[in-house]
């Protein structure tokens, strides 16, 4: 199955196996909330993997969101932003591995943009919906918007 996601200013357009569905990054899948001084927080999963059930996806989202909030803090979008990106990717990898799902490879992809800037990102994946999953988590700090896409791909 092919899965195409285009994210622009928080929207996630998800097509699975050619059947187009529109889902908001902040809709029923993750919601918006203020957490510890963070403006907006959302999460969205594009997979219905039987191995990565909703409970496992929610546990990952909750754990990685807290780490992202700690990493971003009140930091500025400046020449050291690559350190933030690396730290979020490392935290994602750590949270994915902690769930101890056998026979999975993990990919973490983070986009950081200044809070007042727009963005557009897209992805195309070809995978098995029964085993593979992409979990998207967005955290808005005072100065930076962070969007993490965590992929779990069965071997």
PDB file of C-alpha atoms in Angstrom, residues 20-153:
ATOM      1  CA  UNK A  20      -8.078   9.538  -0.112  1.00  0.00           C
ATOM      2  CA  UNK A  21      -8.911  10.587   3.401  1.00  0.00           C
ATOM      3  CA  UNK A  22      -8.334  13.975   4.921  1.00  0.00           C
ATOM      4  CA  UNK A  23      -7.388  14.100   8.567  1.00  0.00           C
ATOM      5  CA  UNK A  24      -6.232  17.038  10.593  1.00  0.00           C
ATOM      6  CA  UNK A  25      -3.062  16.772  12.598  1.00  0.00           C
ATOM      7  CA  UNK A  26      -5.027  18.346  15.433  1.00  0.00           C
ATOM      8  CA  UNK A  27      -8.390  16.624  14.999  1.00  0.00           C
ATOM      9  CA  UNK A  28      -9.837  13.684  16.881  1.00  0.00           C
ATOM     10  CA  UNK A  29      -6.636  11.693  16.540  1.00  0.00           C
ATOM     11  CA  UNK A  30      -4.541  13.893  18.798  1.00  0.00           C
ATOM     12  CA  UNK A  31      -6.341  17.019  19.824  1.00  0.00           C
ATOM     13  CA  UNK A  32      -4.911  20.373  20.753  1.00  0.00           C
ATOM     14  CA  UNK A  33      -3.911  21.280  24.255  1.00  0.00           C
ATOM     15  CA  UNK A  34      -1.725  23.518  26.295  1.00  0.00           C
ATOM     16  CA  UNK A  35       0.913  21.550  28.180  1.00  0.00           C
ATOM     17  CA  UNK A  36       3.467  23.143  30.474  1.00  0.00           C
ATOM     18  CA  UNK A  37       3.560  26.458  28.644  1.00  0.00           C
ATOM     19  CA  UNK A  38       3.440  24.844  25.218  1.00  0.00           C
ATOM     20  CA  UNK A  39       1.005  26.463  22.807  1.00  0.00           C
ATOM     21  CA  UNK A  40      -0.303  23.616  20.685  1.00  0.00           C
ATOM     22  CA  UNK A  41       0.275  19.907  20.932  1.00  0.00           C
ATOM     23  CA  UNK A  42      -1.039  17.348  18.468  1.00  0.00           C
ATOM     24  CA  UNK A  43      -0.520  13.802  17.375  1.00  0.00           C
ATOM     25  CA  UNK A  44      -1.680  11.726  14.445  1.00  0.00           C
ATOM     26  CA  UNK A  45      -1.112   8.157  13.359  1.00  0.00           C
ATOM     27  CA  UNK A  46      -1.452   7.052   9.754  1.00  0.00           C
ATOM     28  CA  UNK A  47      -1.312   3.320  10.367  1.00  0.00           C
ATOM     29  CA  UNK A  48      -3.666   0.618  11.532  1.00  0.00           C
ATOM     30  CA  UNK A  49      -0.924  -1.884  12.297  1.00  0.00           C
ATOM     31  CA  UNK A  50      -1.975  -4.882  14.369  1.00  0.00           C
ATOM     32  CA  UNK A  51       1.501  -4.929  15.936  1.00  0.00           C
ATOM     33  CA  UNK A  52       1.528  -1.209  16.636  1.00  0.00           C
ATOM     34  CA  UNK A  53      -1.963  -0.997  18.124  1.00  0.00           C
ATOM     35  CA  UNK A  54      -3.505   2.288  19.238  1.00  0.00           C
ATOM     36  CA  UNK A  55      -2.316   1.783  22.821  1.00  0.00           C
ATOM     37  CA  UNK A  56       1.322   1.440  21.728  1.00  0.00           C
ATOM     38  CA  UNK A  57       0.990   4.453  19.416  1.00  0.00           C
ATOM     39  CA  UNK A  58      -0.565   6.536  22.213  1.00  0.00           C
ATOM     40  CA  UNK A  59       2.175   5.479  24.647  1.00  0.00           C
ATOM     41  CA  UNK A  60       4.861   6.509  22.153  1.00  0.00           C
ATOM     42  CA  UNK A  61       3.126   9.843  21.458  1.00  0.00           C
ATOM     43  CA  UNK A  62       2.780  10.655  25.166  1.00  0.00           C
ATOM     44  CA  UNK A  63       6.410   9.774  25.965  1.00  0.00           C
ATOM     45  CA  UNK A  64       8.016  11.489  22.979  1.00  0.00           C
ATOM     46  CA  UNK A  65       5.834  14.604  23.368  1.00  0.00           C
ATOM     47  CA  UNK A  66       7.155  15.112  26.924  1.00  0.00           C
ATOM     48  CA  UNK A  67      10.741  14.746  25.693  1.00  0.00           C
ATOM     49  CA  UNK A  68      10.112  17.191  22.822  1.00  0.00           C
ATOM     50  CA  UNK A  69       8.683  19.766  25.247  1.00  0.00           C
ATOM     51  CA  UNK A  70      11.782  19.414  27.469  1.00  0.00           C
ATOM     52  CA  UNK A  71      14.164  19.669  24.513  1.00  0.00           C
ATOM     53  CA  UNK A  72      12.497  22.751  23.000  1.00  0.00           C
ATOM     54  CA  UNK A  73      11.928  24.652  26.241  1.00  0.00           C
ATOM     55  CA  UNK A  74      12.190  28.368  25.419  1.00  0.00           C
ATOM     56  CA  UNK A  75      15.061  27.925  22.979  1.00  0.00           C
ATOM     57  CA  UNK A  76      15.348  30.160  19.939  1.00  0.00           C
ATOM     58  CA  UNK A  77      15.429  29.128  16.287  1.00  0.00           C
ATOM     59  CA  UNK A  78      19.095  29.987  15.663  1.00  0.00           C
ATOM     60  CA  UNK A  79      22.346  28.578  14.298  1.00  0.00           C
ATOM     61  CA  UNK A  80      22.216  25.732  16.856  1.00  0.00           C
ATOM     62  CA  UNK A  81      18.804  24.461  15.737  1.00  0.00           C
ATOM     63  CA  UNK A  82      20.427  21.313  14.311  1.00  0.00           C
ATOM     64  CA  UNK A  83      21.231  20.283  17.909  1.00  0.00           C
ATOM     65  CA  UNK A  84      17.505  20.428  18.726  1.00  0.00           C
ATOM     66  CA  UNK A  85      16.651  18.368  15.649  1.00  0.00           C
ATOM     67  CA  UNK A  86      19.247  15.748  16.567  1.00  0.00           C
ATOM     68  CA  UNK A  87      18.024  15.619  20.179  1.00  0.00           C
ATOM     69  CA  UNK A  88      14.373  15.143  19.122  1.00  0.00           C
ATOM     70  CA  UNK A  89      15.321  12.383  16.661  1.00  0.00           C
ATOM     71  CA  UNK A  90      17.404  10.639  19.341  1.00  0.00           C
ATOM     72  CA  UNK A  91      14.525  10.915  21.839  1.00  0.00           C
ATOM     73  CA  UNK A  92      12.136   9.470  19.266  1.00  0.00           C
ATOM     74  CA  UNK A  93      14.455   6.545  18.550  1.00  0.00           C
ATOM     75  CA  UNK A  94      14.799   5.921  22.286  1.00  0.00           C
ATOM     76  CA  UNK A  95      11.009   5.931  22.800  1.00  0.00           C
ATOM     77  CA  UNK A  96      10.446   3.644  19.802  1.00  0.00           C
ATOM     78  CA  UNK A  97      13.042   1.118  21.000  1.00  0.00           C
ATOM     79  CA  UNK A  98      11.657   1.226  24.560  1.00  0.00           C
ATOM     80  CA  UNK A  99       8.387  -0.298  23.333  1.00  0.00           C
ATOM     81  CA  UNK A 100      10.357  -3.426  22.380  1.00  0.00           C
ATOM     82  CA  UNK A 101       8.462  -4.350  19.227  1.00  0.00           C
ATOM     83  CA  UNK A 102      10.317  -7.277  17.632  1.00  0.00           C
ATOM     84  CA  UNK A 103      11.430  -7.225  14.002  1.00  0.00           C
ATOM     85  CA  UNK A 104      11.021  -3.483  13.383  1.00  0.00           C
ATOM     86  CA  UNK A 105      13.256  -0.829  11.896  1.00  0.00           C
ATOM     87  CA  UNK A 106      12.677   2.763  12.997  1.00  0.00           C
ATOM     88  CA  UNK A 107      13.054   6.068  11.193  1.00  0.00           C
ATOM     89  CA  UNK A 108      12.657   9.447  12.893  1.00  0.00           C
ATOM     90  CA  UNK A 109      12.270  12.618  10.853  1.00  0.00           C
ATOM     91  CA  UNK A 110      11.976  16.051  12.487  1.00  0.00           C
ATOM     92  CA  UNK A 111      11.083  19.387  10.938  1.00  0.00           C
ATOM     93  CA  UNK A 112      11.703  22.554  12.978  1.00  0.00           C
ATOM     94  CA  UNK A 113      10.444  25.938  11.842  1.00  0.00           C
ATOM     95  CA  UNK A 114      10.205  29.322  13.571  1.00  0.00           C
ATOM     96  CA  UNK A 115       6.822  29.804  15.254  1.00  0.00           C
ATOM     97  CA  UNK A 116       5.857  32.626  12.918  1.00  0.00           C
ATOM     98  CA  UNK A 117       6.910  30.777   9.727  1.00  0.00           C
ATOM     99  CA  UNK A 118       4.902  28.576   7.414  1.00  0.00           C
ATOM    100  CA  UNK A 119       5.936  25.194   6.139  1.00  0.00           C
ATOM    101  CA  UNK A 120       5.059  22.517   3.654  1.00  0.00           C
ATOM    102  CA  UNK A 121       6.305  18.963   3.795  1.00  0.00           C
ATOM    103  CA  UNK A 122       5.363  15.763   2.070  1.00  0.00           C
ATOM    104  CA  UNK A 123       6.124  12.094   2.082  1.00  0.00           C
ATOM    105  CA  UNK A 124       5.365   9.054   0.056  1.00  0.00           C
ATOM    106  CA  UNK A 125       5.722   5.558   1.466  1.00  0.00           C
ATOM    107  CA  UNK A 126       5.172   2.129   0.046  1.00  0.00           C
ATOM    108  CA  UNK A 127       4.527  -0.366   2.810  1.00  0.00           C
ATOM    109  CA  UNK A 128       2.309  -2.973   4.439  1.00  0.00           C
ATOM    110  CA  UNK A 129      -0.482  -1.303   6.405  1.00  0.00           C
ATOM    111  CA  UNK A 130      -0.912  -4.412   8.583  1.00  0.00           C
ATOM    112  CA  UNK A 131       2.579  -4.060  10.054  1.00  0.00           C
ATOM    113  CA  UNK A 132       3.933  -0.577   9.310  1.00  0.00           C
ATOM    114  CA  UNK A 133       2.959   2.719  10.892  1.00  0.00           C
ATOM    115  CA  UNK A 134       3.837   6.418  10.819  1.00  0.00           C
ATOM    116  CA  UNK A 135       3.121   8.462  13.946  1.00  0.00           C
ATOM    117  CA  UNK A 136       3.207  12.257  13.623  1.00  0.00           C
ATOM    118  CA  UNK A 137       3.616  14.449  16.700  1.00  0.00           C
ATOM    119  CA  UNK A 138       3.560  18.262  16.646  1.00  0.00           C
ATOM    120  CA  UNK A 139       4.666  20.486  19.506  1.00  0.00           C
ATOM    121  CA  UNK A 140       4.476  24.287  19.407  1.00  0.00           C
ATOM    122  CA  UNK A 141       6.827  26.044  21.795  1.00  0.00           C
ATOM    123  CA  UNK A 142       7.014  29.802  22.209  1.00  0.00           C
ATOM    124  CA  UNK A 143       9.619  30.131  19.452  1.00  0.00           C
ATOM    125  CA  UNK A 144       9.654  26.874  17.464  1.00  0.00           C
ATOM    126  CA  UNK A 145       7.181  24.494  15.863  1.00  0.00           C
ATOM    127  CA  UNK A 146       8.457  20.896  15.909  1.00  0.00           C
ATOM    128  CA  UNK A 147       6.932  18.181  13.795  1.00  0.00           C
ATOM    129  CA  UNK A 148       8.173  14.642  14.302  1.00  0.00           C
ATOM    130  CA  UNK A 149       7.328  11.770  11.989  1.00  0.00           C
ATOM    131  CA  UNK A 150       8.258   8.413  13.490  1.00  0.00           C
ATOM    132  CA  UNK A 151       8.101   5.392  11.195  1.00  0.00           C
ATOM    133  CA  UNK A 152       8.000   1.787  12.401  1.00  0.00           C
ATOM    134  CA  UNK A 153       8.591  -0.579   9.493  1.00  0.00           C
TER     135      UNK A 153
END
